[in-house]
Coordinates of C-alpha atoms in Angstrom, one line a residue:
X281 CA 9.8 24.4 -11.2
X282 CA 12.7 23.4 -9.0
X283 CA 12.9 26.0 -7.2
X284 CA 9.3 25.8 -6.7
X285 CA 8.8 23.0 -5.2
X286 CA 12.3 23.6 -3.3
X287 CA 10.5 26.8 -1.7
X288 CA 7.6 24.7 -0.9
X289 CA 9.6 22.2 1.1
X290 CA 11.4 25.1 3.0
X291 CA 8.0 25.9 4.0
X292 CA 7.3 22.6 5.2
X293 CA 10.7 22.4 6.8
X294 CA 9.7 25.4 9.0
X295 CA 6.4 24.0 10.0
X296 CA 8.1 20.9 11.4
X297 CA 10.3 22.8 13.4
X298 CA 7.8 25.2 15.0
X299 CA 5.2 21.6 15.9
X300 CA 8.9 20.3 17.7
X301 CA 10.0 23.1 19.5
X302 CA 6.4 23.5 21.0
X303 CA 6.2 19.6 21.8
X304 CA 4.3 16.9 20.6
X305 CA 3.3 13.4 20.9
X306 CA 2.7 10.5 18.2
X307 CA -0.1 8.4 17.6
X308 CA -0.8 5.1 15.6
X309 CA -2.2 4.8 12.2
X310 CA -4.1 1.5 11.2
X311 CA -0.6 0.6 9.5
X312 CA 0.9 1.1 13.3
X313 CA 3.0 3.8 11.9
X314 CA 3.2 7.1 14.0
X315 CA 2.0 10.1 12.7
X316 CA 2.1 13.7 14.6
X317 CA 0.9 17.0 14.2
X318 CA 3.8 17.9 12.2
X319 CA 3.3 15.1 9.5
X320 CA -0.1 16.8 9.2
X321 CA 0.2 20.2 9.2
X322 CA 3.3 19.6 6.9
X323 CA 0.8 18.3 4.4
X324 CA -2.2 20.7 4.7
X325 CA 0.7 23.3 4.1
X326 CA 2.1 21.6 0.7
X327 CA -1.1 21.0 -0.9
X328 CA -1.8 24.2 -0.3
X329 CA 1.3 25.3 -2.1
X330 CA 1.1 22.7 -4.9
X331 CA -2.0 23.6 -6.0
X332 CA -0.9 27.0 -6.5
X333 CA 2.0 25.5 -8.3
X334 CA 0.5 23.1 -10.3
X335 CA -3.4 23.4 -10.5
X336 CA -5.4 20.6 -10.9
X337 CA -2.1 18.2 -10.8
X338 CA -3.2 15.3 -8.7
X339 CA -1.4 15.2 -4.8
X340 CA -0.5 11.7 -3.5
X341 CA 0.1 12.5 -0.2
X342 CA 1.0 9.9 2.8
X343 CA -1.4 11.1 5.0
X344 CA -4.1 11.9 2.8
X345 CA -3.8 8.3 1.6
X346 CA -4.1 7.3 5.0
X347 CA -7.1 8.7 5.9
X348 CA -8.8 7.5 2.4
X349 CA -8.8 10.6 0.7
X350 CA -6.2 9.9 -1.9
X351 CA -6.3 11.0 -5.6
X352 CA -6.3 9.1 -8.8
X353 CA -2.8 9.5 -10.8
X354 CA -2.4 10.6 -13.7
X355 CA -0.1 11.2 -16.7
X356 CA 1.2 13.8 -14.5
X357 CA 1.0 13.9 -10.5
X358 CA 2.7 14.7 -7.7
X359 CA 4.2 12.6 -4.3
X360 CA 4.4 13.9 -1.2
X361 CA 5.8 12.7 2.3
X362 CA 5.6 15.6 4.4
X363 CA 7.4 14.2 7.4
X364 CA 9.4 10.8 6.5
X365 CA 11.4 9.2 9.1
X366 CA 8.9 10.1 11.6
X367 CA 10.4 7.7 14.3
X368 CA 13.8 9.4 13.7
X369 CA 11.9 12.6 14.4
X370 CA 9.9 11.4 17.5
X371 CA 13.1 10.3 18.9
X372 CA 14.2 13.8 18.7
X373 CA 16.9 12.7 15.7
X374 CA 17.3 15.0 12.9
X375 CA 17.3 12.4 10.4
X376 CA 14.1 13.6 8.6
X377 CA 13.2 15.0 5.5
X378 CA 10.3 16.6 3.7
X379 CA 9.9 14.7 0.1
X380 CA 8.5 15.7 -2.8
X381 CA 8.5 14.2 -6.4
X382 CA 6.9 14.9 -10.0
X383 CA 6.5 11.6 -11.4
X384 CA 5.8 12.8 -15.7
X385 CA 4.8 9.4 -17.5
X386 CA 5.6 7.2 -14.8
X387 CA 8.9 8.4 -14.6
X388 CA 9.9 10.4 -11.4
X389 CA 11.4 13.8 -13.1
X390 CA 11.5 16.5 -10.4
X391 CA 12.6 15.5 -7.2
X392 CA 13.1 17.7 -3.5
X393 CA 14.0 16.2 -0.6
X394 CA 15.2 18.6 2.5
X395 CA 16.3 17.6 5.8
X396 CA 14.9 21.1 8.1
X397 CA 17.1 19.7 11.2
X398 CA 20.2 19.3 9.7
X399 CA 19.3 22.2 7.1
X400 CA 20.4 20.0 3.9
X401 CA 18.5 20.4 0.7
X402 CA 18.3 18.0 -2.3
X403 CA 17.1 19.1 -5.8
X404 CA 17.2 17.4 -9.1
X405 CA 15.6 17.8 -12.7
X406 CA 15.7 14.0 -14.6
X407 CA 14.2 15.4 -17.4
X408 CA 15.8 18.9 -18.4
X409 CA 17.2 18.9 -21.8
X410 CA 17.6 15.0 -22.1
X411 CA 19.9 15.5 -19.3
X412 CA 19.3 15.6 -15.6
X413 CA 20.8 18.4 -13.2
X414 CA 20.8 17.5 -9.1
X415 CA 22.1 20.2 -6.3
X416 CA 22.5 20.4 -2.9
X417 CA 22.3 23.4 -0.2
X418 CA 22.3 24.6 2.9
X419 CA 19.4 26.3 4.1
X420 CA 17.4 27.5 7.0
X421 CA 13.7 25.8 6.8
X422 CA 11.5 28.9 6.0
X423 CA 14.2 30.9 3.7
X424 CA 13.7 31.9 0.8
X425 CA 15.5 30.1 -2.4
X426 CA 18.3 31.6 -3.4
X427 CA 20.0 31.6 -6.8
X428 CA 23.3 31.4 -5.0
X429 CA 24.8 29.1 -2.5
X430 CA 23.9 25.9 -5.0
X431 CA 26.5 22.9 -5.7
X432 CA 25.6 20.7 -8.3
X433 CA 26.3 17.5 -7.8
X434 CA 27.3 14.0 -9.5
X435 CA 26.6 10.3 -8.1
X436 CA 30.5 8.7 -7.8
X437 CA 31.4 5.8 -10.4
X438 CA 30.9 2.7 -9.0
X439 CA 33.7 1.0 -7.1
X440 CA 35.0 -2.6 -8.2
X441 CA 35.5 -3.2 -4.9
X442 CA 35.0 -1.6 -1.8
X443 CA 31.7 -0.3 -1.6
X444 CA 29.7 2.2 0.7
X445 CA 26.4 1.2 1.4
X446 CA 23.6 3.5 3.3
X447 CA 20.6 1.3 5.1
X448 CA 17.6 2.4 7.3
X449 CA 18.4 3.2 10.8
X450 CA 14.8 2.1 12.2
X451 CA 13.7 0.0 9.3
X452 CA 16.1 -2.7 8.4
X453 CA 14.9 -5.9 7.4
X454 CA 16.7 -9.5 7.6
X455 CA 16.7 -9.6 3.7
X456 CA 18.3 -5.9 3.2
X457 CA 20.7 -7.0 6.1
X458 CA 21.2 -10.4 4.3
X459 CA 22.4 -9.0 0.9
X460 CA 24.8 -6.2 1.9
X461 CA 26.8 -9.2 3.6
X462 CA 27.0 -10.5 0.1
X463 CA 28.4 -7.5 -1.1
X464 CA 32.2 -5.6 -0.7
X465 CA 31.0 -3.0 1.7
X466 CA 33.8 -1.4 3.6
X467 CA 32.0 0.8 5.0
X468 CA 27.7 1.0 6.0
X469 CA 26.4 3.9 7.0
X470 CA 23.1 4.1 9.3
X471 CA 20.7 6.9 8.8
X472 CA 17.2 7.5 8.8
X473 CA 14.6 8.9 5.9
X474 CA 15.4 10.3 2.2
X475 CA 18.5 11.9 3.2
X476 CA 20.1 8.2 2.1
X477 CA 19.3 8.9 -1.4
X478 CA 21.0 12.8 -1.3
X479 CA 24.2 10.6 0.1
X480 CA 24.5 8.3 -3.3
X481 CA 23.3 11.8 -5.0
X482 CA 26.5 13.6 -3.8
X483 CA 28.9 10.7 -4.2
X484 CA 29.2 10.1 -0.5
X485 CA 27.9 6.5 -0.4
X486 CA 27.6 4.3 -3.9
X487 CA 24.3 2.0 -3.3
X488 CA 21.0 2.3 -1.2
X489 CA 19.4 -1.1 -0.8
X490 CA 16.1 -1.7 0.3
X491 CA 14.2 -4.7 -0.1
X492 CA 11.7 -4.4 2.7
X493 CA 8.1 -2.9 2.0
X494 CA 8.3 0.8 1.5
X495 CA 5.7 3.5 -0.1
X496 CA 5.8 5.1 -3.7
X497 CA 6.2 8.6 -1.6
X498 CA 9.2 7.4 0.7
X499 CA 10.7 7.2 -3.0
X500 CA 10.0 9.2 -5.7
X501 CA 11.6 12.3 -4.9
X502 CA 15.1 10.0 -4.0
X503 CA 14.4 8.7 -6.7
X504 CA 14.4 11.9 -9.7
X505 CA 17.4 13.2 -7.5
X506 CA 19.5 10.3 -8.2
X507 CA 18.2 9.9 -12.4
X508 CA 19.4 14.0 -11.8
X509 CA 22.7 13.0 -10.5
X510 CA 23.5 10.3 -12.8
X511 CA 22.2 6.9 -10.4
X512 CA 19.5 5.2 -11.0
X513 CA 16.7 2.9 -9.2
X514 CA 15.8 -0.3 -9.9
X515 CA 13.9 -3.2 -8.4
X516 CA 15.9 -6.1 -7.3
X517 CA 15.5 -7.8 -10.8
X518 CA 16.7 -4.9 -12.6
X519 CA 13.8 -4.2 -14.2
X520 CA 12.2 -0.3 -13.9
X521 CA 10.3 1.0 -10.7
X522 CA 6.5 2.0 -11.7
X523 CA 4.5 4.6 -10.0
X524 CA 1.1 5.1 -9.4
X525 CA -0.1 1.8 -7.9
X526 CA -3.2 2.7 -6.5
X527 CA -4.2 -1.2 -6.5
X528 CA -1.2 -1.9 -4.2
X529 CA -2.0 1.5 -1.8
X530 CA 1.1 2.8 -3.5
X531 CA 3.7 0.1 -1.9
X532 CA 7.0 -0.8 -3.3
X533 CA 8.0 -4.4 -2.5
X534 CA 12.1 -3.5 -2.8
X535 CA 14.2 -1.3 -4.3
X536 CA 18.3 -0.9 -5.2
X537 CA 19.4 2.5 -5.4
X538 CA 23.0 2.9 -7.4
X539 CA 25.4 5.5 -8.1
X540 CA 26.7 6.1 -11.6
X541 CA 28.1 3.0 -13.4
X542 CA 31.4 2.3 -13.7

């Protein structure tokens, strides 16, 4: 199943980088966030591929959503941002990633998040044997999923002191801003879209905080690749992160992202 959806992203991945090398421009959704022919063509290509995948599995896709044709969850269904950190990718940064997450009882348990520009690829099972397994890779976006070339990886215990903290390059808020200043950070890193959650994944940063308004698909895939690698996600209260919040057009208030516990 991993691989699966890994292969699917790859696909994506390659997709992106045709619609960029041929040039493209942005326009505005009713939320004012941009949204390209990549984002959409991305999409159209993954549901094509999850369906084969997972039949009848419901798709909760960004731009689907957007354009009102979103589909009901259920006790299993998948998430899907096909382009986030489309502002990183508009301003010709390679800070985005293609997102996908199988959320199984509410719980995000399959997670693949792949940066095509910077050819990084994050995969982790939550739920394998009571026990999660997360990897990284390198790969091209379009090639084929190999069974070597893997590393698994482990979220770092966290630090008493001296903590490094990832935050959204283009989507800081005052109260995000506000509480790592609060915290022992000696060092923040700046970086756009999911790739934040593959850096607590590996071990390279130890929290993720976001407590601006954010959507279920900007998470859920960061989300099973952290419970993979040991982390966790929380909100800001401590208590668990639902899914499926069709009610609420699938936002999430805030989130904390951690590495392993000490």
């Amino acid at each position: 199943m991993l691989a699966a959806l890994a292969q699917a992203a790859l696909k994506a991945g390659a997709v992106i980088l045709r619609i960029r090398a041929e040039g493209m421009q942005a326009r505005l959704k009713t939320d004012e966030s941009p949204v390209t022919a990549a984002d959409l063509a991305a999409e159209e290509l993954l549901r094509d591929e999850l369906a084969r995948l997972l039949p009848g599995v419901p798709v909760i896709a960004e731009e689907a959503v957007a354009e009102g044709r979103g589909e009901t969850p259920a006790d299993l269904f998948l998430l899907v941002d096909p382009l986030d950190g489309t502002r990183e990718f508009v301003n010709a940064r390679g800070e985005f990633t293609v997102n996908i997450g199988l959320v199984v009882d509410g719980v995000p348990a399959y997670g693949v998040v792949y940066g095509p520009a910077v050819e990084k690829l994050y995969a982790g099972a939550a739920l394998v044997e009571r026990r999660g397994h997360a990897f990284r890779a390198r790969r091209a976006a379009g090639a084929p999923v190999e069974a070597t070339g893997w590393e698994q990886i482990r979220c770092r215990p966290m630090p008493e002191q001296g903590l490094v903290a990832v935050a959204s390059r283009s989507h800081l808020d005052a109260d995000t801003a506000a509480l790592l200043d609060t915290l022992d950070v000696a060092e923040r890193i700046t970086i756009g879209s999911a790739l934040k959650f593959g850096l607590v994944a590996e071990g390279s940063a130890d929290l993720y905080p976001r407590l601006g308004t954010v959507c279920e698909w900007d998470v859920a895939a960061g989300h099973a690749l952290l419970l993979a690698a040991g982390g966790s996600v929380r909100r800001p209260d401590g208590s668990p992160l639902p899914y499926g919040r069709t009610a609420s057009q699938y936002r999430v208030p805030a989130f904390i992202a951690f590495g392993a516990k000490l």
